[in-house]
Short mmCIF file of C-alpha atoms and ligand atoms in Angstrom, two decimals:
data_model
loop_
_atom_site.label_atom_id
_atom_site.label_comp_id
_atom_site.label_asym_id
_atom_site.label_seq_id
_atom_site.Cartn_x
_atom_site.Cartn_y
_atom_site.Cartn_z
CA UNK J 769 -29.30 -19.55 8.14
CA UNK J 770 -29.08 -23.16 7.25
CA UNK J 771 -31.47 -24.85 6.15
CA UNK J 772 -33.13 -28.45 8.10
CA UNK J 773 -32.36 -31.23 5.46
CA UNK J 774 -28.70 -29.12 5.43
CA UNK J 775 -27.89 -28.83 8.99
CA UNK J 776 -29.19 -32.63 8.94
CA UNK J 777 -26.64 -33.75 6.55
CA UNK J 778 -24.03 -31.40 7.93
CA UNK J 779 -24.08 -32.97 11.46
CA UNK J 780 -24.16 -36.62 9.84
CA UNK J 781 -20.78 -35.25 8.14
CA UNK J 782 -19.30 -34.19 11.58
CA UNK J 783 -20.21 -37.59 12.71
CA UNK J 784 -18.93 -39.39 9.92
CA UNK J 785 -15.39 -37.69 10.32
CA UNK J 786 -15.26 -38.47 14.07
CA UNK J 787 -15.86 -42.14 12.72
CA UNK J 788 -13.08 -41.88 10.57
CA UNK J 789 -11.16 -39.91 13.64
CA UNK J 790 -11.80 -43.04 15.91
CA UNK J 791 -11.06 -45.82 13.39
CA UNK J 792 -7.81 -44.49 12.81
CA UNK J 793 -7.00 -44.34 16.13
CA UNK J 794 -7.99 -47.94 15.94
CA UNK J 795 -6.25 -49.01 13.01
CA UNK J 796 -2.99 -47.03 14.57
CA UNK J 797 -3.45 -49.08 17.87
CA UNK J 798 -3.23 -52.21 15.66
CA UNK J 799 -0.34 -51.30 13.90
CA UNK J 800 1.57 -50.73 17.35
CA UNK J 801 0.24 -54.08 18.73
CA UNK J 802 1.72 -55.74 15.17
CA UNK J 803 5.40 -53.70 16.19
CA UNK J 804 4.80 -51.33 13.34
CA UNK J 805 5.46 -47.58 14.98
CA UNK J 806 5.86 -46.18 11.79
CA UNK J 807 2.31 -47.51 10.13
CA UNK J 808 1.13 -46.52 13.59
CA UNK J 809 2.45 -42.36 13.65
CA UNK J 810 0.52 -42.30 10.43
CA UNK J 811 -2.40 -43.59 11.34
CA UNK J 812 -2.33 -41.46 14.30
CA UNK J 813 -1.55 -38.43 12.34
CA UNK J 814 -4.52 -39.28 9.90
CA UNK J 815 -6.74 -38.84 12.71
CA UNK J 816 -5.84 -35.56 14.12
CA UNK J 817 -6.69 -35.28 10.28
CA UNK J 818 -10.48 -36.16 10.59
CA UNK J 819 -10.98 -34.22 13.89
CA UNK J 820 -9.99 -31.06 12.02
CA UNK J 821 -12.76 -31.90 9.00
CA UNK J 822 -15.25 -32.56 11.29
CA UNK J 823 -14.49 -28.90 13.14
CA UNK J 824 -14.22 -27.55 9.81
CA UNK J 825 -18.11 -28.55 9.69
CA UNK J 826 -18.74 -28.04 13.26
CA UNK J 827 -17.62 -24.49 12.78
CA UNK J 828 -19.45 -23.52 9.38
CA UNK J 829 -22.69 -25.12 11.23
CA UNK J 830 -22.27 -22.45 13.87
CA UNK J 831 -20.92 -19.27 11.72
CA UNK J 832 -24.38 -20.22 9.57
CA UNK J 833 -26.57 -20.14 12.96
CA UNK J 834 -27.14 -23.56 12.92
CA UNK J 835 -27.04 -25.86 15.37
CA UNK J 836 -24.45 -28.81 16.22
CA UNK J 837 -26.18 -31.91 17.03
CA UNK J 838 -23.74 -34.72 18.01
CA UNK J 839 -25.03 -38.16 18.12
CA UNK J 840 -22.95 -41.94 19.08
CA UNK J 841 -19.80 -42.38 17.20
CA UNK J 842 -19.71 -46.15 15.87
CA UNK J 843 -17.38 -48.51 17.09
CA UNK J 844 -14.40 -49.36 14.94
CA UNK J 845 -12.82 -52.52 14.14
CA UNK J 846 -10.29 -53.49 16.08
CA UNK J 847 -8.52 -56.23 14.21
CA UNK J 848 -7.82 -56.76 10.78
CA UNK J 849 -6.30 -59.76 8.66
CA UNK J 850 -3.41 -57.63 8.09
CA UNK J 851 -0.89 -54.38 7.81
CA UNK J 852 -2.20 -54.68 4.00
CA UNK J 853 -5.83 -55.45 4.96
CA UNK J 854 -6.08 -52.20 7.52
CA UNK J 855 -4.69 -50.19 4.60
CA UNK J 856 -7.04 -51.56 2.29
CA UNK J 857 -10.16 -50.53 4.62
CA UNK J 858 -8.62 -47.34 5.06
CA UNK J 859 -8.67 -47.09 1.43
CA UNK J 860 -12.20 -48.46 0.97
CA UNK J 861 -13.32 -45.93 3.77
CA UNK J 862 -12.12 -42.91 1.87
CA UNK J 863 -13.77 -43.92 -1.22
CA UNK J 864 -17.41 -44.13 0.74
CA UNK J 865 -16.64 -40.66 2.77
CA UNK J 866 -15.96 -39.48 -1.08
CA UNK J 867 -19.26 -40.80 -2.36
CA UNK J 868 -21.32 -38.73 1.04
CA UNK J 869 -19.54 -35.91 0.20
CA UNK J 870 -20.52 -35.82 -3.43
CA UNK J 871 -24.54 -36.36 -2.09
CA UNK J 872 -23.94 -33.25 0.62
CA UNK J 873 -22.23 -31.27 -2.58
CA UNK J 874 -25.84 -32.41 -4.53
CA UNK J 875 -27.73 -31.80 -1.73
CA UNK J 876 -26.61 -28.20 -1.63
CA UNK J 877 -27.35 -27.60 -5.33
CA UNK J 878 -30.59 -28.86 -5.11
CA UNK J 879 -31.17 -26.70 -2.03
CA UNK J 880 -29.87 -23.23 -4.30
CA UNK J 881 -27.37 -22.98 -0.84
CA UNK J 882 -24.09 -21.57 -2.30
CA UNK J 883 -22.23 -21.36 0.82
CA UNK J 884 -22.28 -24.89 1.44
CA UNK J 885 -21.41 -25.78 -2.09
CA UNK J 886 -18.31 -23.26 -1.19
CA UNK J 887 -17.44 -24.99 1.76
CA UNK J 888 -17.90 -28.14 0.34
CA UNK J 889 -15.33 -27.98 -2.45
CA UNK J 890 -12.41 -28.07 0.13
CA UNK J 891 -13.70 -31.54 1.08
CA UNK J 892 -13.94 -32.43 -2.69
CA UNK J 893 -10.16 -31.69 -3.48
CA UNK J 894 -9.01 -33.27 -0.26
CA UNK J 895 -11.15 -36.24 -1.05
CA UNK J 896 -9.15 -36.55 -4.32
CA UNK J 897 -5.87 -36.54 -2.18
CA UNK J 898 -6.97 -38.86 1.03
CA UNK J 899 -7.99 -41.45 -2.32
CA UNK J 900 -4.92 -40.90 -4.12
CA UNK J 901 -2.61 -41.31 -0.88
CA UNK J 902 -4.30 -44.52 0.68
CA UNK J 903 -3.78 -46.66 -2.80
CA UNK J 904 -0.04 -45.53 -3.61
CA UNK J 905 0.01 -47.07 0.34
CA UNK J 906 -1.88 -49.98 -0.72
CA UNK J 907 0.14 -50.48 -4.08
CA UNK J 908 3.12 -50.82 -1.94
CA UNK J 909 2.18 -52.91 0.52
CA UNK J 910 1.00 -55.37 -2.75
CA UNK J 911 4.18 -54.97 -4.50
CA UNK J 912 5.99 -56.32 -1.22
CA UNK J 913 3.55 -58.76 -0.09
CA UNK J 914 4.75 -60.81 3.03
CA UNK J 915 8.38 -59.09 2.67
CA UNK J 916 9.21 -58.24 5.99
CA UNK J 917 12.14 -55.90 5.43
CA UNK J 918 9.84 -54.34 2.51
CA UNK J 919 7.15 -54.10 4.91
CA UNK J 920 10.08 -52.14 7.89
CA UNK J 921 10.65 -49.92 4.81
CA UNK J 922 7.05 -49.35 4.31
CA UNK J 923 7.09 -48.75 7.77
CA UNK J 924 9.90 -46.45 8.06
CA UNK J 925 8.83 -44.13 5.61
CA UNK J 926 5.18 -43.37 6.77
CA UNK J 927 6.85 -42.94 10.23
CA UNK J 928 8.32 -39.41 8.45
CA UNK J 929 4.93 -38.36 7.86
CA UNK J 930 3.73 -35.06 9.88
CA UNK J 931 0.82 -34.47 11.69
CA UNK J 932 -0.53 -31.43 9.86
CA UNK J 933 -4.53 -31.21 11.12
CA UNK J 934 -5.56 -27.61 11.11
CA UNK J 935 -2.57 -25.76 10.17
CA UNK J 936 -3.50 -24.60 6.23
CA UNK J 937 -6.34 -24.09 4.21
CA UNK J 938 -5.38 -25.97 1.69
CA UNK J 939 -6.09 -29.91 1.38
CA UNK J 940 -2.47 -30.98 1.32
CA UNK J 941 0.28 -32.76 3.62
CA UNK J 942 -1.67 -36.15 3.36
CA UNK J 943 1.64 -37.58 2.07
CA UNK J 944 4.08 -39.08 3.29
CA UNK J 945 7.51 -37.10 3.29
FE1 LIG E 2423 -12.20 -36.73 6.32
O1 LIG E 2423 -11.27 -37.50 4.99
FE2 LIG E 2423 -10.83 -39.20 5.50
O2 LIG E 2423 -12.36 -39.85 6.09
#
């Protein structure tokens, strides 16, 4: 049985990662519009990504005989200065989806609810990975600036990447191959 300031925080997680679902699907419509396929298939890929962490919630809600309350999903941005700006935001965006997932870890502590805690600690170490992917992005997109073939390069490479939502237990294929 979950608890009400729980289940609260629990459905504002679900939303929050069907945010981050539909502004990657933004950000990956930008990239095609800007002829980057590659930037694009990632994008894409990240948010089959955040639809599986929100059921991952969605589902421990309901094994816990709570109850799912979805609310509006925010609009996304559409545009952004850059390729190197998106991937900045997407960067920035992790980060903040860190910091509510450190209060819902707190939350849980302060509410004695182990199972949550449990649950929570997947989100913790894949927090650590969505961070650490989005910079070594951003750090190359710095280091080649307005390079165009850098940026095709760029391009080409996260155009390898997988989409992996759902299909292990453990936080991982968040890179690139
Ligand atoms: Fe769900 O990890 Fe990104 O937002």
């Amino acid at each position: 049985m979950l608890k009400d300031p729980i289940q609260e925080a629990l459905n504002e997680q679900i939303n929050a990662e069907l945010y981050s679902e539909y502004m990657y699907l933004s950000m990956a419509a930008y990239y095609e519009e800007e002829g980057l396929p590659g930037f694009a298939a990632w994008m894409r890929a990240q948010a089959d990504e955040e639809h599986d962490h929100a059921m991952r919630i969605y589902d421990f809600v309901l094994d816990r005989d709570g109850r799912v309350l979805l609310d509006g999903i925010e609009e996304p941005p559409t545009e952004w200065e850059s390729p190197a700006a998106a991937f900045e935001a997407a960067y920035d965006h992790e980060v903040e989806i860190s910091g509510m997932i450190d209060d819902l870890v707190e939350l849980a502590r302060a509410e004695n609810d182990n199972a949550t805690e449990n649950m929570l600690q997947w989100f913790v170490a894949e927090q650590v990975e969505e961070e650490a992917t989005a910079a070594d992005i951003v750090d190359k997109l710095r280091y080649v600036g307005d390079d165009g073939p850098g940026l095709l390069m760029i391009d080409r490479e996260l155009g390898q990447r997988r989409g992996d939502a759902g299909t292990d237990d453990a936080p991982s294929g968040s890179t690139p191959e």
